[in-house]
mmCIF file of C-alpha atoms and ligand atoms in Angstrom:
data_model
loop_
_atom_site.group_PDB
_atom_site.id
_atom_site.type_symbol
_atom_site.label_atom_id
_atom_site.label_comp_id
_atom_site.label_asym_id
_atom_site.label_seq_id
_atom_site.Cartn_x
_atom_site.Cartn_y
_atom_site.Cartn_z
ATOM 1 C CA MET W 1 -18.284 -7.806 -1.204
ATOM 2 C CA GLN W 2 -16.923 -8.319 -4.726
ATOM 3 C CA HIS W 3 -15.624 -11.773 -5.549
ATOM 4 C CA GLY W 4 -11.961 -12.164 -4.642
ATOM 5 C CA MET W 5 -11.755 -8.691 -3.152
ATOM 6 C CA GLY W 6 -12.587 -9.269 0.497
ATOM 7 C CA ARG W 7 -12.137 -11.231 3.680
ATOM 8 C CA MET W 8 -13.457 -11.296 7.245
ATOM 9 C CA ILE W 9 -10.940 -10.964 10.089
ATOM 10 C CA GLY W 10 -13.192 -11.952 12.984
ATOM 11 C CA ASP W 11 -15.775 -9.154 12.978
ATOM 12 C CA ILE W 12 -13.710 -6.919 10.701
ATOM 13 C CA ALA W 13 -14.582 -6.814 6.994
ATOM 14 C CA VAL W 14 -11.609 -6.089 4.748
ATOM 15 C CA GLU W 15 -12.002 -5.308 1.073
ATOM 16 C CA ARG W 16 -9.616 -4.178 -1.643
ATOM 17 C CA ILE W 17 -10.538 -1.020 -3.534
ATOM 18 C CA MET W 18 -8.678 -1.102 -6.832
ATOM 19 C CA GLU W 19 -7.443 1.816 -8.880
ATOM 20 C CA TYR W 20 -5.693 -0.271 -11.539
ATOM 21 C CA GLU W 21 -3.440 -3.290 -11.989
ATOM 22 C CA ALA W 22 -0.920 -3.565 -14.818
ATOM 23 C CA PRO W 23 2.616 -4.503 -15.863
ATOM 24 C CA PHE W 24 4.623 -1.744 -14.195
ATOM 25 C CA PHE W 25 8.399 -2.083 -14.293
ATOM 26 C CA VAL W 26 11.210 -4.194 -15.663
ATOM 27 C CA PRO W 27 12.623 -6.023 -12.614
ATOM 28 C CA HIS W 28 16.304 -5.179 -13.019
ATOM 29 C CA GLU W 29 15.568 -1.471 -13.473
ATOM 30 C CA VAL W 30 14.166 -1.435 -9.929
ATOM 31 C CA PHE W 31 15.988 -4.303 -8.175
ATOM 32 C CA ARG W 32 19.616 -4.145 -9.275
ATOM 33 C CA GLU W 33 20.081 -7.836 -8.347
ATOM 34 C CA ALA W 34 17.158 -8.966 -10.537
ATOM 35 C CA THR W 35 19.099 -9.880 -13.648
ATOM 36 C CA PRO W 36 17.418 -12.189 -16.183
ATOM 37 C CA GLU W 37 19.703 -14.970 -14.855
ATOM 38 C CA ALA W 38 18.629 -14.368 -11.248
ATOM 39 C CA LEU W 39 14.975 -14.378 -12.275
ATOM 40 C CA ALA W 40 15.129 -17.407 -14.560
ATOM 41 C CA PRO W 41 14.486 -20.003 -11.795
ATOM 42 C CA HIS W 42 11.397 -18.054 -10.676
ATOM 43 C CA ARG W 43 9.671 -17.191 -13.939
ATOM 44 C CA HIS W 44 7.569 -20.346 -13.811
ATOM 45 C CA TRP W 45 5.766 -19.191 -10.667
ATOM 46 C CA LEU W 46 5.962 -15.443 -11.280
ATOM 47 C CA GLU W 47 4.294 -15.727 -14.695
ATOM 48 C CA PRO W 48 1.642 -14.842 -15.663
ATOM 49 C CA ASN W 49 0.116 -13.222 -12.532
ATOM 50 C CA ALA W 50 3.121 -11.472 -10.992
ATOM 51 C CA MET W 51 5.160 -11.048 -14.170
ATOM 52 C CA ASP W 52 3.874 -10.317 -17.644
ATOM 53 C CA PRO W 53 5.294 -12.981 -20.008
ATOM 54 C CA GLU W 54 5.088 -10.585 -22.939
ATOM 55 C CA THR W 55 6.935 -7.545 -21.558
ATOM 56 C CA GLY W 56 8.831 -9.204 -18.685
ATOM 57 C CA LYS W 57 7.500 -6.465 -16.417
ATOM 58 C CA LEU W 58 6.347 -7.105 -12.861
ATOM 59 C CA ILE W 59 2.599 -6.650 -12.481
ATOM 60 C CA LEU W 60 1.488 -4.363 -9.676
ATOM 61 C CA PRO W 61 -1.957 -3.365 -8.482
ATOM 62 C CA PHE W 62 -2.590 0.093 -7.072
ATOM 63 C CA GLN W 63 -5.236 -0.310 -4.426
ATOM 64 C CA SER W 64 -6.547 0.607 -0.989
ATOM 65 C CA TYR W 65 -7.974 -1.535 1.755
ATOM 66 C CA LEU W 66 -11.413 -0.650 3.044
ATOM 67 C CA VAL W 67 -11.719 -1.839 6.646
ATOM 68 C CA ARG W 68 -15.030 -1.982 8.466
ATOM 69 C CA THR W 69 -14.841 -2.706 12.192
ATOM 70 C CA LYS W 70 -17.818 -2.610 14.559
ATOM 71 C CA HIS W 71 -16.845 0.964 15.408
ATOM 72 C CA HIS W 72 -15.145 2.518 12.402
ATOM 73 C CA THR W 73 -15.019 2.668 8.614
ATOM 74 C CA ILE W 74 -11.385 3.009 7.626
ATOM 75 C CA LEU W 75 -9.318 3.348 4.475
ATOM 76 C CA ILE W 76 -5.737 2.152 4.459
ATOM 77 C CA ASP W 77 -3.910 4.150 1.753
ATOM 78 C CA THR W 78 -5.602 6.127 -0.991
ATOM 79 C CA CYS W 79 -3.852 5.250 -4.268
ATOM 80 C CA ILE W 80 -2.897 7.796 -6.910
ATOM 81 C CA GLY W 81 -5.859 10.124 -7.294
ATOM 82 C CA CYS W 82 -7.086 12.481 -9.994
ATOM 83 C CA GLY W 83 -5.505 15.595 -11.403
ATOM 84 C CA LYS W 84 -2.337 15.205 -9.350
ATOM 85 C CA ASN W 85 0.782 16.838 -10.748
ATOM 86 C CA ILE W 86 2.998 13.813 -10.276
ATOM 87 C CA THR W 87 5.827 14.855 -12.559
ATOM 88 C CA HIS W 88 8.032 11.762 -12.166
ATOM 89 C CA ARG W 89 5.436 9.359 -13.601
ATOM 90 C CA PRO W 90 3.668 10.348 -16.817
ATOM 91 C CA GLU W 91 1.002 7.650 -16.301
ATOM 92 C CA TRP W 92 0.070 9.182 -12.945
ATOM 93 C CA PHE W 93 0.216 12.823 -14.099
ATOM 94 C CA GLN W 94 -3.164 14.560 -14.041
ATOM 95 C CA ARG W 95 -5.153 11.355 -14.277
ATOM 96 C CA THR W 96 -8.820 11.934 -15.006
ATOM 97 C CA ASP W 97 -10.451 8.603 -14.316
ATOM 98 C CA GLN W 98 -12.654 8.139 -11.270
ATOM 99 C CA THR W 99 -12.362 4.345 -11.163
ATOM 100 C CA TRP W 100 -11.107 4.209 -7.599
ATOM 101 C CA LEU W 101 -13.833 6.474 -6.208
ATOM 102 C CA ASN W 102 -16.442 4.556 -8.206
ATOM 103 C CA ASN W 103 -15.128 1.281 -6.798
ATOM 104 C CA LEU W 104 -15.376 2.683 -3.283
ATOM 105 C CA ARG W 105 -19.005 3.626 -3.994
ATOM 106 C CA ALA W 106 -19.628 0.172 -5.455
ATOM 107 C CA ALA W 107 -18.528 -1.216 -2.084
ATOM 108 C CA GLY W 108 -21.385 0.790 -0.567
ATOM 109 C CA ILE W 109 -19.259 3.606 0.840
ATOM 110 C CA GLU W 110 -19.729 7.313 0.167
ATOM 111 C CA ALA W 111 -16.842 9.640 1.012
ATOM 112 C CA GLU W 112 -18.768 11.028 3.997
ATOM 113 C CA ALA W 113 -18.836 7.589 5.650
ATOM 114 C CA ILE W 114 -15.071 7.263 6.110
ATOM 115 C CA ASP W 115 -14.038 7.862 9.758
ATOM 116 C CA TYR W 116 -10.309 7.289 9.416
ATOM 117 C CA VAL W 117 -7.729 7.321 6.663
ATOM 118 C CA PHE W 118 -4.422 5.653 7.467
ATOM 119 C CA CYS W 119 -1.469 6.243 5.151
ATOM 120 C CA THR W 120 1.290 3.653 5.465
ATOM 121 C CA HIS W 121 3.546 6.326 3.988
ATOM 122 C CA LEU W 122 3.294 9.503 1.926
ATOM 123 C CA HIS W 123 4.319 8.365 -1.541
ATOM 124 C CA ALA W 124 2.265 9.379 -4.577
ATOM 125 C CA ASP W 125 0.426 6.052 -4.929
ATOM 126 C CA HIS W 126 -0.577 5.845 -1.245
ATOM 127 C CA CYS W 127 -2.013 9.274 -0.503
ATOM 128 C CA GLY W 128 -3.432 10.557 -3.794
ATOM 129 C CA TRP W 129 -7.138 10.341 -3.061
ATOM 130 C CA ASN W 130 -6.528 11.997 0.324
ATOM 131 C CA THR W 131 -7.539 15.142 -1.515
ATOM 132 C CA SER W 132 -9.680 16.223 -4.455
ATOM 133 C CA PHE W 133 -9.480 19.384 -6.534
ATOM 134 C CA VAL W 134 -12.628 21.397 -5.863
ATOM 135 C CA ASP W 135 -13.212 25.031 -6.864
ATOM 136 C CA GLY W 136 -9.567 25.626 -7.604
ATOM 137 C CA ARG W 137 -8.020 24.061 -4.518
ATOM 138 C CA TRP W 138 -7.130 20.738 -2.939
ATOM 139 C CA VAL W 139 -9.530 19.716 -0.179
ATOM 140 C CA PRO W 140 -9.949 16.498 1.829
ATOM 141 C CA THR W 141 -11.884 13.892 -0.197
ATOM 142 C CA PHE W 142 -13.289 12.503 3.048
ATOM 143 C CA PRO W 143 -14.900 15.422 4.900
ATOM 144 C CA ASN W 144 -15.607 13.514 8.120
ATOM 145 C CA ALA W 145 -12.354 11.569 8.390
ATOM 146 C CA LYS W 146 -9.363 11.925 10.635
ATOM 147 C CA TYR W 147 -6.261 11.246 8.568
ATOM 148 C CA VAL W 148 -3.659 9.370 10.592
ATOM 149 C CA PHE W 149 -0.048 9.989 9.562
ATOM 150 C CA SER W 150 3.090 8.925 11.354
ATOM 151 C CA LYS W 151 4.780 12.024 12.796
ATOM 152 C CA ILE W 152 8.126 10.980 11.350
ATOM 153 C CA GLU W 153 6.613 10.414 7.912
ATOM 154 C CA TYR W 154 4.805 13.734 7.887
ATOM 155 C CA ALA W 155 7.903 15.629 9.051
ATOM 156 C CA ALA W 156 10.019 14.022 6.313
ATOM 157 C CA ALA W 157 7.418 14.877 3.652
ATOM 158 C CA GLU W 158 7.115 18.411 4.986
ATOM 159 C CA ALA W 159 10.894 18.827 4.786
ATOM 160 C CA ARG W 160 10.847 17.628 1.153
ATOM 161 C CA ASN W 161 7.930 19.965 0.478
ATOM 162 C CA ASP W 162 7.414 18.393 -2.923
ATOM 163 C CA ILE W 163 4.271 18.524 -5.041
ATOM 164 C CA ILE W 164 2.941 15.292 -3.498
ATOM 165 C CA PHE W 165 3.164 16.779 -0.017
ATOM 166 C CA ARG W 166 1.598 20.064 -1.122
ATOM 167 C CA GLU W 167 -1.295 18.437 -2.985
ATOM 168 C CA SER W 168 -2.035 15.356 -0.856
ATOM 169 C CA ALA W 169 -0.873 15.960 2.727
ATOM 170 C CA LEU W 170 -0.621 19.677 3.505
ATOM 171 C CA PRO W 171 -4.299 20.375 2.633
ATOM 172 C CA ILE W 172 -5.295 17.744 5.206
ATOM 173 C CA MET W 173 -3.274 19.532 7.876
ATOM 174 C CA GLU W 174 -4.671 22.913 6.828
ATOM 175 C CA ALA W 175 -8.220 21.544 7.071
ATOM 176 C CA GLY W 176 -7.540 20.419 10.647
ATOM 177 C CA GLN W 177 -8.135 16.762 9.761
ATOM 178 C CA ALA W 178 -4.603 15.408 10.247
ATOM 179 C CA GLN W 179 -3.732 13.374 13.309
ATOM 180 C CA LEU W 180 0.029 12.964 13.690
ATOM 181 C CA VAL W 181 0.888 9.882 15.730
ATOM 182 C CA GLU W 182 3.760 7.741 16.963
ATOM 183 C CA THR W 183 4.577 4.705 14.819
ATOM 184 C CA ASP W 184 3.077 2.359 17.459
ATOM 185 C CA PHE W 185 -0.226 4.253 17.627
ATOM 186 C CA ALA W 186 -3.279 2.137 18.498
ATOM 187 C CA LEU W 187 -6.730 3.322 17.459
ATOM 188 C CA ASP W 188 -8.319 0.614 19.631
ATOM 189 C CA ASP W 189 -8.087 -3.155 20.178
ATOM 190 C CA ASN W 190 -8.914 -3.741 16.492
ATOM 191 C CA VAL W 191 -6.484 -1.438 14.692
ATOM 192 C CA TRP W 192 -2.901 -0.393 15.468
ATOM 193 C CA LEU W 193 0.287 0.636 13.757
ATOM 194 C CA GLN W 194 3.683 -1.007 13.665
ATOM 195 C CA SER W 195 6.914 0.764 12.814
ATOM 196 C CA THR W 196 8.385 -0.681 9.587
ATOM 197 C CA PRO W 197 11.048 1.828 8.482
ATOM 198 C CA GLY W 198 13.306 1.647 5.446
ATOM 199 C CA HIS W 199 11.084 2.218 2.440
ATOM 200 C CA THR W 200 10.498 5.631 3.994
ATOM 201 C CA ALA W 201 11.558 7.062 7.345
ATOM 202 C CA GLY W 202 8.173 6.806 9.016
ATOM 203 C CA HIS W 203 6.656 3.870 7.156
ATOM 204 C CA VAL W 204 4.085 1.882 9.154
ATOM 205 C CA ALA W 205 2.199 -1.373 8.725
ATOM 206 C CA VAL W 206 -1.411 -1.513 9.917
ATOM 207 C CA ASN W 207 -2.430 -4.409 12.160
ATOM 208 C CA LEU W 208 -6.019 -5.649 12.433
ATOM 209 C CA ALA W 209 -7.380 -8.068 15.017
ATOM 210 C CA SER W 210 -10.765 -9.338 16.123
ATOM 211 C CA ASN W 211 -12.014 -12.423 17.949
ATOM 212 C CA GLY W 212 -8.684 -14.220 17.826
ATOM 213 C CA HIS W 213 -8.126 -13.506 14.120
ATOM 214 C CA SER W 214 -5.553 -11.081 12.797
ATOM 215 C CA ALA W 215 -4.112 -9.549 9.643
ATOM 216 C CA VAL W 216 -1.594 -6.899 8.715
ATOM 217 C CA MET W 217 -1.502 -4.470 5.803
ATOM 218 C CA CYS W 218 2.169 -4.146 4.932
ATOM 219 C CA GLY W 219 2.269 -1.079 2.691
ATOM 220 C CA ASP W 220 5.499 -0.856 0.705
ATOM 221 C CA LEU W 221 7.857 -2.700 3.018
ATOM 222 C CA ILE W 222 7.664 -5.269 0.224
ATOM 223 C CA HIS W 223 6.574 -4.719 -3.402
ATOM 224 C CA SER W 224 6.731 -8.078 -5.153
ATOM 225 C CA PRO W 225 6.488 -11.761 -4.197
ATOM 226 C CA ILE W 226 10.008 -12.201 -5.627
ATOM 227 C CA GLN W 227 11.199 -10.450 -2.437
ATOM 228 C CA CYS W 228 9.816 -13.319 -0.336
ATOM 229 C CA VAL W 229 12.458 -15.471 -2.018
ATOM 230 C CA HIS W 230 14.967 -12.589 -1.934
ATOM 231 C CA PRO W 231 14.156 -10.422 1.108
ATOM 232 C CA GLU W 232 17.537 -8.731 0.633
ATOM 233 C CA TRP W 233 16.399 -7.163 -2.672
ATOM 234 C CA SER W 234 15.549 -3.562 -1.892
ATOM 235 C CA PRO W 235 14.065 -1.623 -4.792
ATOM 236 C CA LYS W 236 15.423 1.732 -5.838
ATOM 237 C CA PHE W 237 12.313 3.281 -4.243
ATOM 238 C CA ASP W 238 13.567 2.338 -0.756
ATOM 239 C CA LEU W 239 15.055 5.320 1.042
ATOM 240 C CA ASP W 240 17.363 3.233 3.286
ATOM 241 C CA LYS W 241 17.966 -0.062 1.474
ATOM 242 C CA PRO W 242 19.795 -2.006 4.244
ATOM 243 C CA LEU W 243 17.185 -0.951 6.819
ATOM 244 C CA ALA W 244 14.351 -1.801 4.409
ATOM 245 C CA ALA W 245 15.856 -5.270 3.869
ATOM 246 C CA GLU W 246 16.149 -5.838 7.624
ATOM 247 C CA THR W 247 12.568 -4.685 8.207
ATOM 248 C CA ARG W 248 11.362 -6.913 5.351
ATOM 249 C CA ARG W 249 13.113 -10.047 6.615
ATOM 250 C CA ASN W 250 11.906 -9.506 10.192
ATOM 251 C CA PHE W 251 8.373 -8.894 8.959
ATOM 252 C CA LEU W 252 8.363 -12.025 6.785
ATOM 253 C CA ALA W 253 9.822 -14.142 9.596
ATOM 254 C CA SER W 254 7.327 -12.980 12.206
ATOM 255 C CA ASN W 255 4.378 -13.410 9.831
ATOM 256 C CA ALA W 256 5.553 -16.875 8.807
ATOM 257 C CA GLU W 257 5.621 -17.721 12.495
ATOM 258 C CA SER W 258 2.215 -16.255 13.320
ATOM 259 C CA GLY W 259 0.607 -17.427 10.079
ATOM 260 C CA GLN W 260 -1.641 -14.371 10.077
ATOM 261 C CA LEU W 261 -3.140 -12.983 6.886
ATOM 262 C CA VAL W 262 -0.954 -10.447 5.081
ATOM 263 C CA LEU W 263 -2.660 -7.766 3.014
ATOM 264 C CA THR W 264 -0.164 -6.469 0.476
ATOM 265 C CA ALA W 265 -0.262 -3.188 -1.368
ATOM 266 C CA HIS W 266 1.359 -4.320 -4.596
ATOM 267 C CA PHE W 267 1.394 -8.106 -4.910
ATOM 268 C CA PRO W 268 -0.803 -9.154 -7.852
ATOM 269 C CA SER W 269 -4.449 -9.995 -7.220
ATOM 270 C CA PRO W 270 -5.732 -11.408 -4.978
ATOM 271 C CA SER W 271 -2.870 -9.623 -3.112
ATOM 272 C CA MET W 272 -3.688 -11.315 0.216
ATOM 273 C CA GLY W 273 -2.102 -14.438 1.614
ATOM 274 C CA HIS W 274 0.192 -16.090 4.099
ATOM 275 C CA VAL W 275 3.967 -16.095 4.400
ATOM 276 C CA VAL W 276 5.571 -19.520 4.735
ATOM 277 C CA VAL W 277 9.187 -20.451 5.338
ATOM 278 C CA GLU W 278 10.992 -21.928 2.343
ATOM 279 C CA GLY W 279 14.654 -22.848 2.890
ATOM 280 C CA ASP W 280 16.384 -19.776 4.320
ATOM 281 C CA ALA W 281 13.784 -17.440 2.851
ATOM 282 C CA PHE W 282 10.025 -17.397 2.278
ATOM 283 C CA GLN W 283 7.162 -17.913 -0.110
ATOM 284 C CA PHE W 284 3.750 -16.290 -0.382
ATOM 285 C CA LYS W 285 0.637 -18.481 -0.448
ATOM 286 C CA TYR W 286 -2.262 -16.485 -1.865
ATOM 287 C CA VAL W 287 -5.734 -16.894 -0.456
ATOM 288 C CA ASP W 288 -8.171 -18.591 -2.810
ATOM 289 C CA ASP W 289 -9.639 -16.076 -5.208
HETATM 290 ZN ZN1 ZN F 301 3.539 1.955 -3.459
#
């Protein structure tokens, strides 16, 4: 396990597989409440890891979680991918670098070894490596995997029928490797889903438990640690902003109470930590790197 990338949850090994991490967006362009004045009291703890002092942009990683239980080798989310025609983000359009796949290999995992792929939701940066472009068509990157999608999420993506759906989800269905499930689906005692709607209609968090230890991968129900202090800040990416805010606050409250490890998609490295109550909101305590 690479330094700072992994943790044990009982018998379950969890490891981040990074695609890239960089300053990504100016806060107030994404959170309308995040004016320079509103951010001023928080810059001292946001900078330099969560907020780039030079550009003022929030720093986001794009990463997956590799989960190894006694029974299964699982990927939670599959980042952006290569060659995808993601027209709304020039930096994601037809990327050519294989960093993510190389990092998966560096963790000792070949594509054939993945048993399950879970997508918290079907946005471009969470399902990209689901597929690879081979001999002129998109095929599953993981030939032996079942890909678990929430039914609601898949139906919403299918209705949109955008390029992300056609390149990264539909080919999985056509290959017979999709497993559409309810949002409370349990794979076994170690791995189960939790409905966390708002960011998207069928968004799920992925719970992990073993030997009295537990963790949860939260996907995009929260994007930045600033939302621990301001759970009511829903980014423009959230489909239903009031519902996303309600889901976020409930999630933070229940995780502050349980104290379990939270594996975030987009908080800066090391991305994992614990939610604690602070006043009428929360704070995120990162694990030691
Ligand atoms: Zn995301």
